[in-house]
PDB file of C-alpha atoms in Angstrom:
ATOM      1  CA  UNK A1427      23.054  12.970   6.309  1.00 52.00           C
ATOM      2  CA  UNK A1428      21.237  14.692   3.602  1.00 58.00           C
ATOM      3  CA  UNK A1429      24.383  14.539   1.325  1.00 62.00           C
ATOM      4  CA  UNK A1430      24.514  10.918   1.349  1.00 69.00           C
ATOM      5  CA  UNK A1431      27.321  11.228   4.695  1.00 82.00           C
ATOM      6  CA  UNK A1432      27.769   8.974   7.806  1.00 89.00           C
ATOM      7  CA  UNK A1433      26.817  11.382  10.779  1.00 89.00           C
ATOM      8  CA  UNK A1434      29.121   9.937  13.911  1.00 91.00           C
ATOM      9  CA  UNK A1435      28.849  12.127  17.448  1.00 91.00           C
ATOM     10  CA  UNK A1436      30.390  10.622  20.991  1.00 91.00           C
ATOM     11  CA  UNK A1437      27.597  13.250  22.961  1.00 91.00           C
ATOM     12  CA  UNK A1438      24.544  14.511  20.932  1.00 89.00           C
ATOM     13  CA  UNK A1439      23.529  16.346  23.881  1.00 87.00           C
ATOM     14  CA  UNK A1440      26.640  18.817  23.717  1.00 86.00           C
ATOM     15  CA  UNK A1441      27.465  18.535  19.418  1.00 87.00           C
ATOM     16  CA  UNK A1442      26.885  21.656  18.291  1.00 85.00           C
ATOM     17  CA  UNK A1443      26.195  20.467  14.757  1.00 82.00           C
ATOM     18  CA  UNK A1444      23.080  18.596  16.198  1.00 84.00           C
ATOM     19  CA  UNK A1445      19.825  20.778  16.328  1.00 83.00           C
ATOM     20  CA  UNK A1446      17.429  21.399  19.736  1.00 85.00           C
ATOM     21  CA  UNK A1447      14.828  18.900  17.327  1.00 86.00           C
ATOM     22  CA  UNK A1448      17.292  16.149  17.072  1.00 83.00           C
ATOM     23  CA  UNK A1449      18.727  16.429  20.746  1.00 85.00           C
ATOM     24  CA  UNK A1450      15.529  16.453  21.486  1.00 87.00           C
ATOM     25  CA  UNK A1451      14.614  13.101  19.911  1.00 86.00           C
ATOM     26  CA  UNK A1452      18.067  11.554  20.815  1.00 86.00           C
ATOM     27  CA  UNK A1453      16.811  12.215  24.591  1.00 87.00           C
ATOM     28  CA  UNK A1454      13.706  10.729  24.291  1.00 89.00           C
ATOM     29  CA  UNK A1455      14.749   7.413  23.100  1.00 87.00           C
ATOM     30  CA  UNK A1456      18.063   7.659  25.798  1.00 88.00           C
ATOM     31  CA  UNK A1457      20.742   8.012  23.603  1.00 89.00           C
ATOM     32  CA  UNK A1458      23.635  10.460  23.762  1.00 90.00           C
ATOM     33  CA  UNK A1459      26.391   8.496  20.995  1.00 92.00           C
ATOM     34  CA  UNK A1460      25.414   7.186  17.469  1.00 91.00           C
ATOM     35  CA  UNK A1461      26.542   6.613  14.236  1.00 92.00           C
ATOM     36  CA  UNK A1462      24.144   7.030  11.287  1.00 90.00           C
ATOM     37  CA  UNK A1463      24.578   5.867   7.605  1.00 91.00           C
ATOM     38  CA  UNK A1464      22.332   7.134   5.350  1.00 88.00           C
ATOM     39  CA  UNK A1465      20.887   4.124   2.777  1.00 83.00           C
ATOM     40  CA  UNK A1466      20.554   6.107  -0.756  1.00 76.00           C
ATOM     41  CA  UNK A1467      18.652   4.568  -3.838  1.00 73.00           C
ATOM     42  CA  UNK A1468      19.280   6.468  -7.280  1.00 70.00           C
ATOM     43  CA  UNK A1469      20.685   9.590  -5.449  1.00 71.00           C
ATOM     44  CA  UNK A1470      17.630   9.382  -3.111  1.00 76.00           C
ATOM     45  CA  UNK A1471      18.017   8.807   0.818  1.00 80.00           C
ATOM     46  CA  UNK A1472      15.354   6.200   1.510  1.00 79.00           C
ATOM     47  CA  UNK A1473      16.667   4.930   5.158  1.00 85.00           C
ATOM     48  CA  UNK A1474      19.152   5.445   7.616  1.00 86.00           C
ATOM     49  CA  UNK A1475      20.858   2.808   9.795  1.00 90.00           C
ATOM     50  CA  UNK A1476      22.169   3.519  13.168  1.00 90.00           C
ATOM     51  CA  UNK A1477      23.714   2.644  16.354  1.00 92.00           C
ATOM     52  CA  UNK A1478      23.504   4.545  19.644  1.00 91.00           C
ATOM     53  CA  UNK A1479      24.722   4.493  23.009  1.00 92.00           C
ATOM     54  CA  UNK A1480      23.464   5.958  26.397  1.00 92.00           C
ATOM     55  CA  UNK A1481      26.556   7.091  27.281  1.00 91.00           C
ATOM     56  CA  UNK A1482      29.556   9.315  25.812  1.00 91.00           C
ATOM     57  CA  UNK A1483      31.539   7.287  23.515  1.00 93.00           C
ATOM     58  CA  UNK A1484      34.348   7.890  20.837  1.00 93.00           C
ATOM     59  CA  UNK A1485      33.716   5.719  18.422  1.00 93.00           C
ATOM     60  CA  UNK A1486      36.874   4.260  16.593  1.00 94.00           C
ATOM     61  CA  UNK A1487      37.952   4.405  13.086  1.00 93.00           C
ATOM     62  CA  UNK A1488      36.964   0.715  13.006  1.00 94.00           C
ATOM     63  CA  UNK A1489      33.597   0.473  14.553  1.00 94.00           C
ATOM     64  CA  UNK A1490      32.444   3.001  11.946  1.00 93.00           C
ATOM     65  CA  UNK A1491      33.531   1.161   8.866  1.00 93.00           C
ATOM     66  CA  UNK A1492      32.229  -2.056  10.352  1.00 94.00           C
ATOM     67  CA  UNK A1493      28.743   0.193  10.497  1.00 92.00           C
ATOM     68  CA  UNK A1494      29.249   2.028   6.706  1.00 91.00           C
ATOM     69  CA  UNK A1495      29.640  -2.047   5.725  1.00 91.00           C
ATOM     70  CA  UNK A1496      26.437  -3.296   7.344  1.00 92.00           C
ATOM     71  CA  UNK A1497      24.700  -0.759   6.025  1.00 89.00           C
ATOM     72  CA  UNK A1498      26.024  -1.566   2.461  1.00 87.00           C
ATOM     73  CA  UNK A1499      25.141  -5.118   2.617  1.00 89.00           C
ATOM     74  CA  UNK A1500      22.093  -4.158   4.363  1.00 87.00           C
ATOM     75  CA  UNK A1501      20.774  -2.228   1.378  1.00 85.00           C
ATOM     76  CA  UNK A1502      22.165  -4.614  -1.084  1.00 85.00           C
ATOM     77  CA  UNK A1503      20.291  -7.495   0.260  1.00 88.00           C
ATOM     78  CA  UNK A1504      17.098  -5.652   1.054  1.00 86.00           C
ATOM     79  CA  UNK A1505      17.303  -4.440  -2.269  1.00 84.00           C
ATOM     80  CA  UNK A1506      17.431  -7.966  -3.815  1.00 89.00           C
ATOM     81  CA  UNK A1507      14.594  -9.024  -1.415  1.00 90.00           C
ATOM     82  CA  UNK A1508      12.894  -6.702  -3.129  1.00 86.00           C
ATOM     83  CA  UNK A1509      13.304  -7.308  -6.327  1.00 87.00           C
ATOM     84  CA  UNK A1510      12.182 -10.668  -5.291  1.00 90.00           C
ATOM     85  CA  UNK A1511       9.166  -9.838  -4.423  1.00 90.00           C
ATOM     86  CA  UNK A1512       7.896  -7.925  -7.167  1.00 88.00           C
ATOM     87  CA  UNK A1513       8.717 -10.627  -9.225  1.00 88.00           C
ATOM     88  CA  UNK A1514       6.908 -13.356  -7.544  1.00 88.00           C
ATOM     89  CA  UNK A1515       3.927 -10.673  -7.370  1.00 88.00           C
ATOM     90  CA  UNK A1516       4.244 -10.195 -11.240  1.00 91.00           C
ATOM     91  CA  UNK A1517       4.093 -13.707 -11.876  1.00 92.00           C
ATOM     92  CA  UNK A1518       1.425 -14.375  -9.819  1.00 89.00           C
ATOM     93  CA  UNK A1519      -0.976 -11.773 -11.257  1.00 91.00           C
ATOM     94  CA  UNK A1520       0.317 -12.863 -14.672  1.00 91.00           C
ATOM     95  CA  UNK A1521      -0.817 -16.897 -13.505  1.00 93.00           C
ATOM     96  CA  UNK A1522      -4.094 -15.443 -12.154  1.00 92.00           C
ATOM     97  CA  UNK A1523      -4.766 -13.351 -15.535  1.00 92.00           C
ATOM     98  CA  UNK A1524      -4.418 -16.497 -17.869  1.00 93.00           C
ATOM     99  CA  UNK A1525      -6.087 -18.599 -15.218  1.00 92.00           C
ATOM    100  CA  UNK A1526      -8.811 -15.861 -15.643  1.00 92.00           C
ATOM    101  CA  UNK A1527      -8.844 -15.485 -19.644  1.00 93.00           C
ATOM    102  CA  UNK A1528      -8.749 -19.373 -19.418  1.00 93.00           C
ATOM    103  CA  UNK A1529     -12.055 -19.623 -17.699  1.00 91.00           C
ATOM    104  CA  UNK A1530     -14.149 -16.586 -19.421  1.00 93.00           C
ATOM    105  CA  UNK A1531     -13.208 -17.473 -23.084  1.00 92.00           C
ATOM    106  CA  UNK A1532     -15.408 -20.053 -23.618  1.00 92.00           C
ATOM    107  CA  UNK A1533     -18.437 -18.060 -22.405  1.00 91.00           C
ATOM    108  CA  UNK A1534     -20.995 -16.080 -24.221  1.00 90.00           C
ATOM    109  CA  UNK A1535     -23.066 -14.657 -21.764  1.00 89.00           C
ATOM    110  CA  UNK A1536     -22.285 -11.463 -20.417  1.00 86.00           C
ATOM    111  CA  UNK A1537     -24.054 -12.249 -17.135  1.00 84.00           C
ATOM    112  CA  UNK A1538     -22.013 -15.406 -16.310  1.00 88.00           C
ATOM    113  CA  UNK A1539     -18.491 -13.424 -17.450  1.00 90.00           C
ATOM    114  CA  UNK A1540     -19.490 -11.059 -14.895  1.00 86.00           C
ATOM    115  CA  UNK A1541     -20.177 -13.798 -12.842  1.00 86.00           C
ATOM    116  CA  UNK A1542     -16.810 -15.509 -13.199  1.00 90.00           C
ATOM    117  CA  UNK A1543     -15.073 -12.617 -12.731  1.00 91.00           C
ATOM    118  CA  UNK A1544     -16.098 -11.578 -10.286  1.00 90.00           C
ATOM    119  CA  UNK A1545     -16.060 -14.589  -8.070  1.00 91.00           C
ATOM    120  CA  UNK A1546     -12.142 -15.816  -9.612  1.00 92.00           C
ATOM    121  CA  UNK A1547     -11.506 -11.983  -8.699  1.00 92.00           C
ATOM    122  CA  UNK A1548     -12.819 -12.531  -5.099  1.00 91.00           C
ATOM    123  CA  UNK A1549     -11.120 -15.611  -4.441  1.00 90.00           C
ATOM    124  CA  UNK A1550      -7.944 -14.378  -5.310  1.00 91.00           C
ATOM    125  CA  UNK A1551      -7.631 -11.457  -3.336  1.00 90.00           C
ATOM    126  CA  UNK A1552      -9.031 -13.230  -0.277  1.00 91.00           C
ATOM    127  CA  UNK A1553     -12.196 -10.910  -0.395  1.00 93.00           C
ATOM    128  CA  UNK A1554     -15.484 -11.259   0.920  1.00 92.00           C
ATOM    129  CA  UNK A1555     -17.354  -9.902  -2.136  1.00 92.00           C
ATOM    130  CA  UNK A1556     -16.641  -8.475  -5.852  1.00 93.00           C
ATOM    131  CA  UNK A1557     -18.645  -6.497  -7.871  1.00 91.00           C
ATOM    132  CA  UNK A1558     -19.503  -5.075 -11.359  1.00 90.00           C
ATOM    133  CA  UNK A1559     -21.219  -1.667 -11.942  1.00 89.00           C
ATOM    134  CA  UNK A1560     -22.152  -0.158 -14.987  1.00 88.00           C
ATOM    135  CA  UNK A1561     -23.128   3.392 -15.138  1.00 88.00           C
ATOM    136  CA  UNK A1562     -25.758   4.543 -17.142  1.00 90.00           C
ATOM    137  CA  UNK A1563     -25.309   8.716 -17.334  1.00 87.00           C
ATOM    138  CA  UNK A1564     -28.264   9.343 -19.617  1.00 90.00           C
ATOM    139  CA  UNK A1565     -30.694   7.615 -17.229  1.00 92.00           C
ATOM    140  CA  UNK A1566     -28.901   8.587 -13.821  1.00 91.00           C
ATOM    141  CA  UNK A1567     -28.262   5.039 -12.916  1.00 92.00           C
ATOM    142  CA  UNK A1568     -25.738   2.414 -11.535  1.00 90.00           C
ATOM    143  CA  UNK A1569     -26.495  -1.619 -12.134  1.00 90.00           C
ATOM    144  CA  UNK A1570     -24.344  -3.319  -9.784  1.00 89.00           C
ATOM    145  CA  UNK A1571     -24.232  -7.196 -10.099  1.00 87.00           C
ATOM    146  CA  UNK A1572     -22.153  -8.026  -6.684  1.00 88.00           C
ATOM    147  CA  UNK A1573     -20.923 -11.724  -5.921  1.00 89.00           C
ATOM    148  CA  UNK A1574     -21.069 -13.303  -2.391  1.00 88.00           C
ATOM    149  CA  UNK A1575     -18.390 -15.615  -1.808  1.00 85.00           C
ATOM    150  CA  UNK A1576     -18.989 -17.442   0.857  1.00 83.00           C
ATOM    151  CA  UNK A1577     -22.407 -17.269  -0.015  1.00 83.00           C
ATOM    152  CA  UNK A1578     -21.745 -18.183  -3.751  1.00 82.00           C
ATOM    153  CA  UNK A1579     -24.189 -16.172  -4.760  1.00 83.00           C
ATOM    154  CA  UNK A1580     -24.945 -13.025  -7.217  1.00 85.00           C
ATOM    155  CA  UNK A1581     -27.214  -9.824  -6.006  1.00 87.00           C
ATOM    156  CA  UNK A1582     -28.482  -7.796  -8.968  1.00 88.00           C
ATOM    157  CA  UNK A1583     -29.858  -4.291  -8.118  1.00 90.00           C
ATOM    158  CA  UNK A1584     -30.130  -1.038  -9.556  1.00 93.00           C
ATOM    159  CA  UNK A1585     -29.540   2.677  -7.772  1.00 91.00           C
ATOM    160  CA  UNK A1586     -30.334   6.323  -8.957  1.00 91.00           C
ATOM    161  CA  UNK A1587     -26.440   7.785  -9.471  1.00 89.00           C
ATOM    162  CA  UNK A1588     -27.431  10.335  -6.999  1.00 87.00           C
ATOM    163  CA  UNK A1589     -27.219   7.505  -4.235  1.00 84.00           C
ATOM    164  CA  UNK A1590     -23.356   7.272  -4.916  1.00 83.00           C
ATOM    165  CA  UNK A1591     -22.131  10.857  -5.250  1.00 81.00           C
ATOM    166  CA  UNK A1592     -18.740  12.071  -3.433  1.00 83.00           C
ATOM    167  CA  UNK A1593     -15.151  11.100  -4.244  1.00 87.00           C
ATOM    168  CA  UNK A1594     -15.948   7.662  -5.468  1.00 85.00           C
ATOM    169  CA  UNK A1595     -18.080   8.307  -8.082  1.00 83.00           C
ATOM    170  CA  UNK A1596     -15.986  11.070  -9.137  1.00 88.00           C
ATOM    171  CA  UNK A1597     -13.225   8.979  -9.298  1.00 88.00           C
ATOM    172  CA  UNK A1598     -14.537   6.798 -11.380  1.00 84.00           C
ATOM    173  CA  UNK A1599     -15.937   9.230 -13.623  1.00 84.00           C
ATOM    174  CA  UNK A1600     -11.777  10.402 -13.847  1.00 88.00           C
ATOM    175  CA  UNK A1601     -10.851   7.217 -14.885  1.00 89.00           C
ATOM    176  CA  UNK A1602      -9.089   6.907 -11.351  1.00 92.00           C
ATOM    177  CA  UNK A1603      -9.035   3.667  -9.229  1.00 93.00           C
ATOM    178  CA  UNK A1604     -10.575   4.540  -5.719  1.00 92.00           C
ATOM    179  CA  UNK A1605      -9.732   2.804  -2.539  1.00 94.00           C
ATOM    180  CA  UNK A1606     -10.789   3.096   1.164  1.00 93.00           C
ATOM    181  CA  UNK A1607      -9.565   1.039   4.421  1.00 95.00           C
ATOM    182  CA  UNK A1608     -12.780   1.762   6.516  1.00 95.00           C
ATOM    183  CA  UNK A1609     -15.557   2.755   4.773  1.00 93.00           C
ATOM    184  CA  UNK A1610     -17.657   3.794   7.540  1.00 91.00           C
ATOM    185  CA  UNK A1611     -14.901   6.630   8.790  1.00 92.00           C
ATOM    186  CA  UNK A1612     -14.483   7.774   5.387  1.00 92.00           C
ATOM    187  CA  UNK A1613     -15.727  11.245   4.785  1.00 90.00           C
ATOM    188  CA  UNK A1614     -14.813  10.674   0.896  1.00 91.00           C
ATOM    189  CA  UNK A1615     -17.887   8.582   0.345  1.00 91.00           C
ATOM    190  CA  UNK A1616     -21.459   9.225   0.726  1.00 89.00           C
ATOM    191  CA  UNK A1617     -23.733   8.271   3.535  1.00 90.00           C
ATOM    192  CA  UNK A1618     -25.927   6.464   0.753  1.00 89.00           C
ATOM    193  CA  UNK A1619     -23.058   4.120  -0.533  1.00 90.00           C
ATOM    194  CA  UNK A1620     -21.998   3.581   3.306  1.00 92.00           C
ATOM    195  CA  UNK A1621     -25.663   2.505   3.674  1.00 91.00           C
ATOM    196  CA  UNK A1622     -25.530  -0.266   1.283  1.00 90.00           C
ATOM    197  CA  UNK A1623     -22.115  -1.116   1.741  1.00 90.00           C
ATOM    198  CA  UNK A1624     -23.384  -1.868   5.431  1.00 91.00           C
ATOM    199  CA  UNK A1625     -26.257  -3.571   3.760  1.00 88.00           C
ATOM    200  CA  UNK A1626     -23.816  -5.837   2.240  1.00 87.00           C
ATOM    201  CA  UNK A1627     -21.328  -6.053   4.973  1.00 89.00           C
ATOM    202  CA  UNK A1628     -18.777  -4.434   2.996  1.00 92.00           C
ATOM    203  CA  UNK A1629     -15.936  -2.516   5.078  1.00 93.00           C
ATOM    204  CA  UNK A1630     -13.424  -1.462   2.635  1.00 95.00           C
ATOM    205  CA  UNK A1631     -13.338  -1.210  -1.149  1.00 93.00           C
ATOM    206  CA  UNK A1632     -10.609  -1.071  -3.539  1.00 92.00           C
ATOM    207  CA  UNK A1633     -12.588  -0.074  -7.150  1.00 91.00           C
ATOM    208  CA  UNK A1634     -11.129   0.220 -10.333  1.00 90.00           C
ATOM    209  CA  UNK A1635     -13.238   1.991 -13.552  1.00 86.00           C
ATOM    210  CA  UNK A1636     -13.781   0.453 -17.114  1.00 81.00           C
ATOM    211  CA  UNK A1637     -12.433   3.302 -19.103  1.00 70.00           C
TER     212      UNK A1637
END
């Protein structure tokens, strides 16, 4: 299947071209017959598609084209799904970037552009909260303006650097966009920035740096 071949046994159990890992697996999940098609993108096996049996079976000439097809228009339709998608994604992120440019242009305070971002940000993610930091290096401090949004409020405060140290900050420092799923059962981030993202009732954080 590696090669890009159709793999097609009657008895995996008793195949000797089937290792003890694979007759292994093929026991575990009851099957003895199958027939695999690999699903290759640009030379690259990214799936497989397969049918199995319990039982020995010789499969005919037919049943295994019928499978090689499905698998073909399988791939093909995924494939335009796909494309699909990331085109409905791309114009919605290009909608919610002019919607965005639309509503900061015609202000001239740098407080209420963070403001706007961050809450237009917010909303259209589906987040709880957004937030700006700026770093200041020479004076070992973060200024963090964060929105609420059910709240619809802003929280200014400011934290020694030292509070924030581990991955995140380094990431940032890189240029790198950081993100965590659970905050509290990541080891990557500091017990100080778990502190006040409990504080805040922040769980995860995707966070991107101004380079």
């Amino acid at each position: 299947m590696r090669k890009g071949m159709t793999f097609v046994t009657g008895d995996a159990s008793e195949d000797p071209g089937i290792g003890d890992p694979a007759q292994a697996l093929a026991r575990s999940i009851g099957t003895r017959a199958m027939i695999t098609v690999p699903l290759a993108r640009d030379g690259v096996i990214d799936a497989y598609l397969s049918v199995h049996d319990t039982g020995r079976r010789q499969w005919s000439d037919d049943e295994v084209r019928l499978i090689r097809e499905v698998a073909e228009r399988t791939w093909a339709t995924l494939a335009r799904a796909q494309a699909e998608d990331e085109l409905r994604r791309s114009e919605v992120s290009r909608a919610f970037l002019l919607s965005l440019a639309d509503h900061t242009r015609p202000l001239a305070d740098p407080d209420a552009i963070l403001v706007a971002t961050t809450e237009l940000v917010s909303q259209q993610m589906g987040a709880s909260s957004a937030s700006y930091t700026s770093i200041d290096l020479a004076n070992g401090l973060l200024r963090t303006s964060h929105f609420h949004r059910q709240a619809g409020s802003v929280e200014i405060a400011i934290y020694p650097i030292s509070v924030f140290a581990g991955e995140l900050l380094e990431a940032h420092l890189k240029g790198e966009t950081f993100r965590s799923d659970e905050i509290g059962c990541d080891r990557r981030i500091s017990d100080g920035t778990k502190a006040i993202c409990r504080e805040r009732n922040v769980a995860s954080i995707m966070s991107a740096p101004l380079v």
